[in-house]
Tab-separated table of C-alpha atoms in Angstrom:
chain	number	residue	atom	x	y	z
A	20	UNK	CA	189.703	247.404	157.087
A	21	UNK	CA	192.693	247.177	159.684
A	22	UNK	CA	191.807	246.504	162.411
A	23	UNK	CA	195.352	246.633	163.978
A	24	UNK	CA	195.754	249.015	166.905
A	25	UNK	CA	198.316	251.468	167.706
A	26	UNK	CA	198.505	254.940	168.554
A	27	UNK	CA	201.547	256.271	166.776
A	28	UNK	CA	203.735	255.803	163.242
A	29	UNK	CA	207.245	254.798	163.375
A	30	UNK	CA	209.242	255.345	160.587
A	31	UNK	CA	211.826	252.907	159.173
A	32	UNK	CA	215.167	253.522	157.745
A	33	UNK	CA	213.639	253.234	153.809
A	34	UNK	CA	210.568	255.403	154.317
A	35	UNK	CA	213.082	257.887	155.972
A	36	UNK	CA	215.452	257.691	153.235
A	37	UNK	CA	212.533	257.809	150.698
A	38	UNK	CA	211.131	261.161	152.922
A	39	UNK	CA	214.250	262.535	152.082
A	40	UNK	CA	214.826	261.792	148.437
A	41	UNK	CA	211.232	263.318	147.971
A	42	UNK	CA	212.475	266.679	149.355
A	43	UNK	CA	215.582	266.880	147.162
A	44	UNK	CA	214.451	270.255	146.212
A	45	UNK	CA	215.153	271.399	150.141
A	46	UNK	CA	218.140	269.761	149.752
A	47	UNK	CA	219.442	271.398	146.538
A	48	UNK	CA	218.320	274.644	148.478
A	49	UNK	CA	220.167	274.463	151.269
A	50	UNK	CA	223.350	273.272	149.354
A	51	UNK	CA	223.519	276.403	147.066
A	52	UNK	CA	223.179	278.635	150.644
A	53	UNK	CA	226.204	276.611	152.161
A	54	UNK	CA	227.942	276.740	148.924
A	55	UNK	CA	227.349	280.378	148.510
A	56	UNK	CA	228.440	281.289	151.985
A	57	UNK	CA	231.242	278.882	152.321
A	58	UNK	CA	232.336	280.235	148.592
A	59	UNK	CA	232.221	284.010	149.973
A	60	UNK	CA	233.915	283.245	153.103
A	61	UNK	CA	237.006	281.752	151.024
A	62	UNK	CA	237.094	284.807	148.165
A	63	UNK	CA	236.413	287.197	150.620
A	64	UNK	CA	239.559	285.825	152.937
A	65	UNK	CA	241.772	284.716	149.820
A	66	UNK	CA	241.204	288.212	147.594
A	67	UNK	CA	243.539	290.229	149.731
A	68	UNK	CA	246.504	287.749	149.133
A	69	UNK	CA	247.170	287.155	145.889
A	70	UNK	CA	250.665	287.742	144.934
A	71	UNK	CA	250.589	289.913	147.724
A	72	UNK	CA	252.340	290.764	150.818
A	73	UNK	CA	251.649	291.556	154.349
A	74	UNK	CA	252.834	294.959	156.057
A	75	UNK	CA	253.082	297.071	159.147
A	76	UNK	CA	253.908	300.152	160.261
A	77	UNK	CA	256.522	300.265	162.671
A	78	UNK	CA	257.028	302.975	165.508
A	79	UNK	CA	260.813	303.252	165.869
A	80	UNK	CA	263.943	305.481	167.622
A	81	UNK	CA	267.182	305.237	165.547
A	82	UNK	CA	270.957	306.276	166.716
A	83	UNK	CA	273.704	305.980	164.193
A	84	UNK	CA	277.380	305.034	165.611
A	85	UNK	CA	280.524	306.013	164.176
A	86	UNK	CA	283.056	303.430	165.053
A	87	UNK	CA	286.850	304.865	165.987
A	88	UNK	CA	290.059	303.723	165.270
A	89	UNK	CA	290.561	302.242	168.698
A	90	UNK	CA	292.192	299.136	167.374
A	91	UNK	CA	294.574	297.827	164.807
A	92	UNK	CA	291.622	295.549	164.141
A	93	UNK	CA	289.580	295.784	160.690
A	94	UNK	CA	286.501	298.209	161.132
A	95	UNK	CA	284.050	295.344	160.563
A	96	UNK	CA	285.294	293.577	164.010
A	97	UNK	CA	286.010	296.829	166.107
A	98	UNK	CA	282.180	297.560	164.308
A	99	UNK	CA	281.377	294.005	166.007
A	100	UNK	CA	283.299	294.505	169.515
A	101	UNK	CA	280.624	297.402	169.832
A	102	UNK	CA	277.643	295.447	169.097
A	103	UNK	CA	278.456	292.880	171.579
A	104	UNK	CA	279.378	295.881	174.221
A	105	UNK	CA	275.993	297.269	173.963
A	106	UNK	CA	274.328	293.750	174.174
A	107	UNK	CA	276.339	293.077	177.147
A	108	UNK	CA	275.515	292.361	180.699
A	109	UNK	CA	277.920	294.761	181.708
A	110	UNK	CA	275.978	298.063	179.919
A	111	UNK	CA	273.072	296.353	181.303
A	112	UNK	CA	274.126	297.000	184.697
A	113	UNK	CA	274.867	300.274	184.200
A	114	UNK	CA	271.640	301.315	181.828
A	115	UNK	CA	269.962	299.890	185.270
A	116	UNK	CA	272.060	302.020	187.865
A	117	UNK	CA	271.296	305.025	185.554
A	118	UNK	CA	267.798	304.897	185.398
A	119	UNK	CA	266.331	302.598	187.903
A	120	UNK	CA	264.345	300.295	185.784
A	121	UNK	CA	263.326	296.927	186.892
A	122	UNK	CA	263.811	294.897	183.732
A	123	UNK	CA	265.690	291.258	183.610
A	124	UNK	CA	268.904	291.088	181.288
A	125	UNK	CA	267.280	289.114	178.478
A	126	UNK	CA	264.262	291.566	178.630
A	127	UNK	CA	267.116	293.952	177.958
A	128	UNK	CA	268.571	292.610	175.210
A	129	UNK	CA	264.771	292.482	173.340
A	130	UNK	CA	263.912	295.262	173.350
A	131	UNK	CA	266.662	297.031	171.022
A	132	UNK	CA	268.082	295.545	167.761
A	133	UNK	CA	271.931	296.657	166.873
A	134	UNK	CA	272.786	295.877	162.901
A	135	UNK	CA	276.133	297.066	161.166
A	136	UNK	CA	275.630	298.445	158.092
A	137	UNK	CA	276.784	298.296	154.745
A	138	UNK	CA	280.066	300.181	155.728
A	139	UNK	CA	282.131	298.368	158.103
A	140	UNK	CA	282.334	300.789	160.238
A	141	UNK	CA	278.700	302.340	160.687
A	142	UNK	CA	276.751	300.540	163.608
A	143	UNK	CA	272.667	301.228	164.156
A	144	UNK	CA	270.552	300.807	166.944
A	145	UNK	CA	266.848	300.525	166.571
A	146	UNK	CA	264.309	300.639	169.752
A	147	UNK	CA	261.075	299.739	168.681
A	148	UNK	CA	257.843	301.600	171.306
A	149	UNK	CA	255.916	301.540	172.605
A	150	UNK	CA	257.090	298.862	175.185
A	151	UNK	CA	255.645	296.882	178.068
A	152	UNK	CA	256.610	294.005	179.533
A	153	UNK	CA	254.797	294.568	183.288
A	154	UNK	CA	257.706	295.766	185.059
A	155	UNK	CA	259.001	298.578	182.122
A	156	UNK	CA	257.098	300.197	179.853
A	157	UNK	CA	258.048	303.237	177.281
A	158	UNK	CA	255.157	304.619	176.149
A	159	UNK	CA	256.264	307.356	173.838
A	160	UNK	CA	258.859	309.153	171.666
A	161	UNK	CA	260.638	310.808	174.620
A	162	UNK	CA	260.502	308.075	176.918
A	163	UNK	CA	262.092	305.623	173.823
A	164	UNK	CA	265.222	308.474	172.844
A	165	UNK	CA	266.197	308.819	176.468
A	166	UNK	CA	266.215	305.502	176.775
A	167	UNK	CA	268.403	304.578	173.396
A	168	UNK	CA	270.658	307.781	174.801
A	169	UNK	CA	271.304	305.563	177.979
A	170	UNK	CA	272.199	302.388	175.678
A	171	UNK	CA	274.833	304.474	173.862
A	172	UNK	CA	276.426	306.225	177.044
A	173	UNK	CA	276.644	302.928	179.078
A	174	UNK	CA	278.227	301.634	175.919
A	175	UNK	CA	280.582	304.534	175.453
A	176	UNK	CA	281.657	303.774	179.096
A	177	UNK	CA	282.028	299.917	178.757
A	178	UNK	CA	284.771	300.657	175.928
A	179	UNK	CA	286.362	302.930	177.755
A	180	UNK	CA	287.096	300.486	181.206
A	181	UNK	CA	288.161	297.790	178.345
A	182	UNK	CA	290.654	299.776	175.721
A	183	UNK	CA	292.121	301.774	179.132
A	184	UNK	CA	290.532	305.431	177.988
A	185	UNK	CA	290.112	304.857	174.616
A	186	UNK	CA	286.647	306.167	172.487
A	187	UNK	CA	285.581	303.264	170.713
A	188	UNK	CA	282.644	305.094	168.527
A	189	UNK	CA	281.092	309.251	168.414
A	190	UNK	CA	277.380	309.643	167.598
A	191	UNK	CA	276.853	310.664	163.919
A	192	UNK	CA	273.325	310.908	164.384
A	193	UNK	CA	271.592	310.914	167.490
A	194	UNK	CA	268.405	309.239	168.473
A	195	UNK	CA	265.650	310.298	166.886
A	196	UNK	CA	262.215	309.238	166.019
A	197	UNK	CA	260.639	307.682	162.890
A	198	UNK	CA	258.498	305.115	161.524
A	199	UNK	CA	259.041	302.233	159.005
A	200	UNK	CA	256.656	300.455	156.877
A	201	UNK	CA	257.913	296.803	157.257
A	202	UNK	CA	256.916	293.516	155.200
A	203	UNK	CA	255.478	291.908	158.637
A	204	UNK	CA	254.679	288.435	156.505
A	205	UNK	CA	255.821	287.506	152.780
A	206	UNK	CA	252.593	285.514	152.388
A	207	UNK	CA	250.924	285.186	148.868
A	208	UNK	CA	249.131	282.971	146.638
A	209	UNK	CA	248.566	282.747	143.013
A	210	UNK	CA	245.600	283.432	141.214
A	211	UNK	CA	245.293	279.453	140.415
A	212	UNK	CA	245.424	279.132	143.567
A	213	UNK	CA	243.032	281.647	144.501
A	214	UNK	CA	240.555	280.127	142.319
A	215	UNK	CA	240.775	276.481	144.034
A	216	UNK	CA	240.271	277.553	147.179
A	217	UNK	CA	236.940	278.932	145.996
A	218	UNK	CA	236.176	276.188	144.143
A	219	UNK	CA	236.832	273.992	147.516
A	220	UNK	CA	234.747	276.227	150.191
A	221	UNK	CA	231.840	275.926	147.392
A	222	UNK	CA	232.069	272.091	147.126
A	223	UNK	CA	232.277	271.689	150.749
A	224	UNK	CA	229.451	274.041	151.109
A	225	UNK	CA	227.374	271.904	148.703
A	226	UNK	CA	227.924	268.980	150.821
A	227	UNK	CA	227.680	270.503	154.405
A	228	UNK	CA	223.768	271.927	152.848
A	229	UNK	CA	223.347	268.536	151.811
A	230	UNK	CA	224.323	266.569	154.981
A	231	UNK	CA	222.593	269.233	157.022
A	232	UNK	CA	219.475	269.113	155.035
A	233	UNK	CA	219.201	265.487	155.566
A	234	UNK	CA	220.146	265.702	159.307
A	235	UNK	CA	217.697	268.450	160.224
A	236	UNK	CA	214.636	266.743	157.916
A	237	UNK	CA	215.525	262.908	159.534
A	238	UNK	CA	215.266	264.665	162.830
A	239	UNK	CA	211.979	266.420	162.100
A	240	UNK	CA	210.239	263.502	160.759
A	241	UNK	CA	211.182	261.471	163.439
A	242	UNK	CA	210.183	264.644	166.575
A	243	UNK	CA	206.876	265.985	164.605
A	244	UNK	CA	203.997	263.758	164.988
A	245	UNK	CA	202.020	264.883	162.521
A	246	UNK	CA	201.143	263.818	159.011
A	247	UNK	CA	203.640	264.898	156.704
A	248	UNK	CA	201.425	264.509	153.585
A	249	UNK	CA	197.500	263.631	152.912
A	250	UNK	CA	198.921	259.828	151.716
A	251	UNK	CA	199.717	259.788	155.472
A	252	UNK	CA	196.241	260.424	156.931
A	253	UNK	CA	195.234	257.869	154.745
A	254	UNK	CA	197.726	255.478	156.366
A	255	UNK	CA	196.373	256.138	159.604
A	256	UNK	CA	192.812	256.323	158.957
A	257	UNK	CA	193.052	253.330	156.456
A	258	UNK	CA	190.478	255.211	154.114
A	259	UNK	CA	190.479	256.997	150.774
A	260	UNK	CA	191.490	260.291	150.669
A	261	UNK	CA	188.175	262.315	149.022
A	262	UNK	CA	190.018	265.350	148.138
A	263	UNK	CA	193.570	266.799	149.097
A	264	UNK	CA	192.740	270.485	149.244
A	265	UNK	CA	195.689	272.046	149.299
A	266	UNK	CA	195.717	276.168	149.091
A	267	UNK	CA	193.507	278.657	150.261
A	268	UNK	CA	192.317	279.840	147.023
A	269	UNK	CA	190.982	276.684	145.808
A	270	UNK	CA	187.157	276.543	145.152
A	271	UNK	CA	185.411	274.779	147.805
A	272	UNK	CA	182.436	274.531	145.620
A	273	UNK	CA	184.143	272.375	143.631
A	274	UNK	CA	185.702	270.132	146.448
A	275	UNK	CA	182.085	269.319	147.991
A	276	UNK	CA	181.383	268.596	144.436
A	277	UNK	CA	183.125	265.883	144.516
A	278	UNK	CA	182.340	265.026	148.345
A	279	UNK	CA	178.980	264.457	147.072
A	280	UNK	CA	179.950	262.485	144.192
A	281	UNK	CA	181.875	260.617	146.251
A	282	UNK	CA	179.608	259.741	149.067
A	283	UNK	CA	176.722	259.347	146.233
A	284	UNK	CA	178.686	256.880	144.170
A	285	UNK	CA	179.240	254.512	148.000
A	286	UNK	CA	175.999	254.222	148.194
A	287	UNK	CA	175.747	252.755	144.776
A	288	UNK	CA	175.068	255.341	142.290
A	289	UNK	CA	171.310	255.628	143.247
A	290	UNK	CA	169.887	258.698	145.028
A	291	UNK	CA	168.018	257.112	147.647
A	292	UNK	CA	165.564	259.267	149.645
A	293	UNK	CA	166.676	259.413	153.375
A	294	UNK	CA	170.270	259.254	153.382
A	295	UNK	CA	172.022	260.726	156.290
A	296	UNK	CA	175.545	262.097	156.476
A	297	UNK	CA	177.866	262.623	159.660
A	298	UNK	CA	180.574	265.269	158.885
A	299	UNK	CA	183.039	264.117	161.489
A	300	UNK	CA	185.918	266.628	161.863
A	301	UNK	CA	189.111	265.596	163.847
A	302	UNK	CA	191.902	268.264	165.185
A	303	UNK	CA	191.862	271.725	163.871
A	304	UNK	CA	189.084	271.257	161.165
A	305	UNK	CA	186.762	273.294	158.962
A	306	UNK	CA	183.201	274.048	161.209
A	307	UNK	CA	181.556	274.724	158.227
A	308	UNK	CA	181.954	271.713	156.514
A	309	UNK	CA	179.085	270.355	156.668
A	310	UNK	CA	176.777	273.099	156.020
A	311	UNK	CA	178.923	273.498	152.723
A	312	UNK	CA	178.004	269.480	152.026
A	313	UNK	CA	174.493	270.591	152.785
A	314	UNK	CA	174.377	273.269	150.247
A	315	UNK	CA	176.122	271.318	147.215
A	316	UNK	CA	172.923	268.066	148.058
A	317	UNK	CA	170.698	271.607	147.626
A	318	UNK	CA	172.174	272.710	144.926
A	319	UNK	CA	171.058	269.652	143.005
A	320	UNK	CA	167.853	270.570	144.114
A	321	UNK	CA	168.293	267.573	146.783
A	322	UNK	CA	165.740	268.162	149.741
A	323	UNK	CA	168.260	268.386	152.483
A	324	UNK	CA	168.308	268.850	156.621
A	325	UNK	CA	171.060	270.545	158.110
A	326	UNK	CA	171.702	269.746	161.485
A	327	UNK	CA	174.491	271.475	163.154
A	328	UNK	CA	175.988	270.404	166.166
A	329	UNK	CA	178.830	273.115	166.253
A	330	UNK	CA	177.001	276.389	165.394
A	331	UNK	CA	174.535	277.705	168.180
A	332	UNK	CA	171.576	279.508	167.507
A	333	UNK	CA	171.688	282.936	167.591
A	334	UNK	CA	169.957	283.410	170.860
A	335	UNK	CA	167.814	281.274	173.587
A	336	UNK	CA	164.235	281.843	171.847
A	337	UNK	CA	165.630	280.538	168.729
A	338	UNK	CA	163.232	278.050	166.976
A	339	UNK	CA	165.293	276.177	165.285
A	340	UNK	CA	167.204	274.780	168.130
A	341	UNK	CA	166.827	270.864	168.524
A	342	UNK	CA	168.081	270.873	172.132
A	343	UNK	CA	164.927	271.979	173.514
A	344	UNK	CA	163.053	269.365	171.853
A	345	UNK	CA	165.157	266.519	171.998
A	346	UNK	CA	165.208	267.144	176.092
A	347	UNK	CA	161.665	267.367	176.084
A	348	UNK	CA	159.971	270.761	174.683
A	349	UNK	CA	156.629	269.361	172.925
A	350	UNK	CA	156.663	271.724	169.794
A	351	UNK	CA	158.699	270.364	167.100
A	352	UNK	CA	161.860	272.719	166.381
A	353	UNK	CA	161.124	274.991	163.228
A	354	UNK	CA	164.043	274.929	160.874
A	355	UNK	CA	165.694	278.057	159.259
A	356	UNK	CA	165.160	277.877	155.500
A	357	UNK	CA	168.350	278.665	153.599
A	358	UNK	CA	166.891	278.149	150.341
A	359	UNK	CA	164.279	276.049	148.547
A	360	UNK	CA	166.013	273.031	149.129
A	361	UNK	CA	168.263	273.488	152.612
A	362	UNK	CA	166.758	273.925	155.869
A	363	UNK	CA	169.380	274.091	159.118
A	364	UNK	CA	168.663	272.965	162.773
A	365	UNK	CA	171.223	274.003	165.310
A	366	UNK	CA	171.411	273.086	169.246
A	367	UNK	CA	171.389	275.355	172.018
A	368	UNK	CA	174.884	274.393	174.728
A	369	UNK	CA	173.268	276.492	177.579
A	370	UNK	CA	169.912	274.772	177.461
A	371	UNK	CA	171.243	271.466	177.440
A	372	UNK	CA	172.997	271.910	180.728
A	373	UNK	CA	175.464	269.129	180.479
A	374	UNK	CA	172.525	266.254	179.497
A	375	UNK	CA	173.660	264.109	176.362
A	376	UNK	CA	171.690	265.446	173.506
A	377	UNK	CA	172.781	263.020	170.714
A	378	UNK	CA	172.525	260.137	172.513
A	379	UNK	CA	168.924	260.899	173.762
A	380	UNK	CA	166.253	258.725	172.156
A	381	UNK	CA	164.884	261.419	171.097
A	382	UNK	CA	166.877	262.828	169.088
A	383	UNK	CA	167.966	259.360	167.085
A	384	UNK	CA	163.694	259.123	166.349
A	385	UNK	CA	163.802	262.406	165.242
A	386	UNK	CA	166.715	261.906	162.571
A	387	UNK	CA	164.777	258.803	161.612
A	388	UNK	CA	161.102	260.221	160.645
A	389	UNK	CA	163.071	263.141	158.846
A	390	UNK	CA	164.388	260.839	156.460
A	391	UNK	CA	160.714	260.511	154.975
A	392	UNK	CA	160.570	264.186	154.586
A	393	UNK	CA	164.204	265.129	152.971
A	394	UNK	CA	166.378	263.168	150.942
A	395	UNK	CA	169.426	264.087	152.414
A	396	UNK	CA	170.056	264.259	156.145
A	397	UNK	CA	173.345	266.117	157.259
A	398	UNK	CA	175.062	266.190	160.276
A	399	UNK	CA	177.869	268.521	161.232
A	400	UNK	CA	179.591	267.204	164.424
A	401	UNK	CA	181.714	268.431	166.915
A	402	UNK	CA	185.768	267.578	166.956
A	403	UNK	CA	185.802	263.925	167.341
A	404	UNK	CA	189.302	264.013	169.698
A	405	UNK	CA	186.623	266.374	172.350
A	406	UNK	CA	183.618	265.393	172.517
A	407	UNK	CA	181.640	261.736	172.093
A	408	UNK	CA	178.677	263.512	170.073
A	409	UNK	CA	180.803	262.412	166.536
A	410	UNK	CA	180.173	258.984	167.209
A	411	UNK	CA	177.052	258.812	168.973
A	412	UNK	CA	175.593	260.687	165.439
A	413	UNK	CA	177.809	258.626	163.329
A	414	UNK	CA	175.569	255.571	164.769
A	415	UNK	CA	172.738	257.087	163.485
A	416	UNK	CA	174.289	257.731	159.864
A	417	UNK	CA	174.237	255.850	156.314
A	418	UNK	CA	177.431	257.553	155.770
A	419	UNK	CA	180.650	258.651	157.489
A	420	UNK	CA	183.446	261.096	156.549
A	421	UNK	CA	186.289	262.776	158.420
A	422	UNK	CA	187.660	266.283	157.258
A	423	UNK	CA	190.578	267.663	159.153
A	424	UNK	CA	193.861	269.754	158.006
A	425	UNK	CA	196.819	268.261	158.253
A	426	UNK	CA	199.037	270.142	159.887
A	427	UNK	CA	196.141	270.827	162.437
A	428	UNK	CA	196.042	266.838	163.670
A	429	UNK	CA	198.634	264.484	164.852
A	430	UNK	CA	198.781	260.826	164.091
A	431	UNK	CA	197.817	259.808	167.902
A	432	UNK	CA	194.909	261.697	167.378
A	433	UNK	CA	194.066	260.064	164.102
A	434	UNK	CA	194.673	256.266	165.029
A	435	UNK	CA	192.503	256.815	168.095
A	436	UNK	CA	189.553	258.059	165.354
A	437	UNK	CA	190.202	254.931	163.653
A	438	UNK	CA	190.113	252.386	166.758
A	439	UNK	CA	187.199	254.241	168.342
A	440	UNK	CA	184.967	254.316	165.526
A	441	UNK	CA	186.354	250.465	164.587
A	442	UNK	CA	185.117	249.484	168.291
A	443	UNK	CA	181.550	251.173	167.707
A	444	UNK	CA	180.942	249.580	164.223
A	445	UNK	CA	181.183	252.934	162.794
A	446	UNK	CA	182.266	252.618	158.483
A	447	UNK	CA	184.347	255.841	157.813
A	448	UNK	CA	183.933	256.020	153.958
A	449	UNK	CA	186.709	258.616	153.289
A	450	UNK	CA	188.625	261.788	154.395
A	451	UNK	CA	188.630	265.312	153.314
A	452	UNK	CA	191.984	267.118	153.972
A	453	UNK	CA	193.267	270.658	153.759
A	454	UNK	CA	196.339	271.069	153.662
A	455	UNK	CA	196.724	274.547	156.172
């Protein structure tokens, strides 16, 4: 046996890389989630563009301009002398005498768009509202018309201070409200391209599961101290694993079956009369293992004692209890028969009152002479990581075997098992895990 001593498992760069290439499956799992929701995310953000294009609806006042014969000029640049009057600082000045706003020239020239149309001599303006900026706002029809009415007259004055009383334009259509669907963004792809993009957010899906998978599991092996698998508890224990019980359906008949078989075939194949047994559970572990020992020895018709260090007697007068012999009661304890072939003993905490039961003379004399009355001797001890009593029967014991569930024990826990019961001489001939 090993006699090496440590406390804890470090892993090492291969046996975390082989931990991982074991749990492939996880990994294949949580690439087809990423791939899925990487996948949607893409089709569900790509679908509404293809070959498409982007619009909005447009709250607008529009004022159509009918540009006179003020000039000898062509219409198109007497139609362009009155764009550039109603974009100039000049109406600005007087749009802000007229109506008091506080709004900067350039802020001025935003807000309102003039375009000449297809005729030469056809101007448009177009005020888009609502409108603020902090200092101005228009935040309806009426506000927006008066305002575009203001534009225009300012205008209408400006040409008439520069062609010396002339009308440069009349008002064919006065401002009035209405609203304009307008391509906002001529953005669209093609189905091909629809289809890679797809193709992409699934692959880099895949991979993110993967990576993440192998991130998250590295980190877990290396934070949780406790035995991944049963081959584990074997590493720490450095015995053989007896049986790796691993749902709660199995049949537990069966599994002390072979617990028998097992600890039957150590001692050479031979069924001595006398042999005693220490159930030593570790961590979160089965109470009732050892009874369940006990009744597969009785089952082969195997004259077996049942002594129970976990289970307390079902009140002080009990007389079966081996506490109140051990610490000095003269009558012998009576055992409860279970059957034929299984009698049980069982201790009483509150009598003891703190004094070491196991330990006591007594009680190691009394294991002894029983082994010329039953052929198998059991012993179901307490959790080995709380209380000495494990050992102290284990002593006592042809044979030792630890039962715990895996998830229920950590490694610390499991290498100090091993040390202790290395120190006190104790042979642990196997280990019975559940995997719960």
């Amino acid at each position: 046996m090993n006699q090496e001593y440590r406390l804890d498992r470090e892993y090492s760069i291969a046996e975390i890389i082989q931990c991982n290439l074991r749990k492939w499956w996880l990994a294949l799992i949580c690439a087809a989630v990423c791939a899925a929701v990487l996948g949607g995310y893409k089709y569900k953000s790509l679908k509404p563009f293809i070959e498409q294009s982007v619009y909005e609806n447009v709250k607008q006042v529009t004022a159509t301009l009918y540009v006179a014969d003020y000039s000898t000029s062509a219409s198109t640049e007497r139609a362009n002398n009155v764009i550039k009057m109603a974009q100039s600082y000049r109406t600005y000045e007087f749009v802000q005498q007229k109506t008091g706003c506080d709004l900067d020239y350039k802020t001025y020239q935003g807000i309102f768009d003039v375009l000449q149309g297809e005729a030469g001599d056809m101007v448009t303006i177009y005020l888009q509202y609502p409108i603020d900026t902090g200092t101005f706002s228009i935040a309806d029809e009426d506000g927006a018309i008066a305002f575009t009415q203001e534009i225009i007259d300012a205008t209408l004055q400006v040409g008439s201070e520069l062609t010396g009383g002339e009308t440069c334009f009349t008002v064919l259509d006065a401002p009035y409200p209405n609203s304009e669907t307008r391509k906002a963004e001529n953005y669209f792809i093609s189905e091909d391209d629809f289809k890679g993009g797809v193709k992409k957010g699934i692959a880099a899906g895949a991979l993110l599961g993967i990576i993440a998978e192998v991130a998250l599991y590295t980190f877990w092996l290396i934070l949780y101290r406790k035995p991944k698998s049963a081959e584990e508890v074997r590493a720490c224990l450095d015995i053989p694993v007896i049986d790796d019980v691993k749902t709660r359906k199995a049949n537990e008949e069966e599994v002390y079956k072979k617990l028998a078989l097992f600890l039957k075939e150590k001692q050479g194949g031979a069924d001595h009369k006398g042999v005693s047994v220490n159930c030593m559970p570790v961590g979160y572990f089965k109470k009732d293992a050892g009874l369940k020992l006990a009744m597969s020895f009785a089952n082969e018709k195997k004259k077996t004692l049942l002594i129970d260090l976990v289970k307390e007697p079902e009140g002080k007068e009990a007389g079966n209890s081996i506490s109140r012999y051990v610490l000095g009661d003269e009558s012998r304890p009576v055992p409860t028969t279970q059957n034929s072939y299984l009698d049980v003993l069982c201790r009483d905490v509150a009598e003891e009152k703190n004094f070491d039961v196991v330990m006591n003379e007594r009680f190691a004399s009394y294991v002894k002479e029983m082994q010329d009355t039953y052929e198998y001797i059991v012993i179901n001890s307490p959790n080995v990581a709380e209380s000495a009593d494990a050992f102290a029967a284990g002593k006592l014991c042809d044979k030792n075997f630890v039962v715990c569930a895996r998830g229920g024990v950590n490694n610390e826990t499991l290498y100090r098992l091993k040390n202790e019961a290395a120190v006190q001489g104790i042979v642990l001939e196997g280990v019975l895990v559940y995997e719960l």
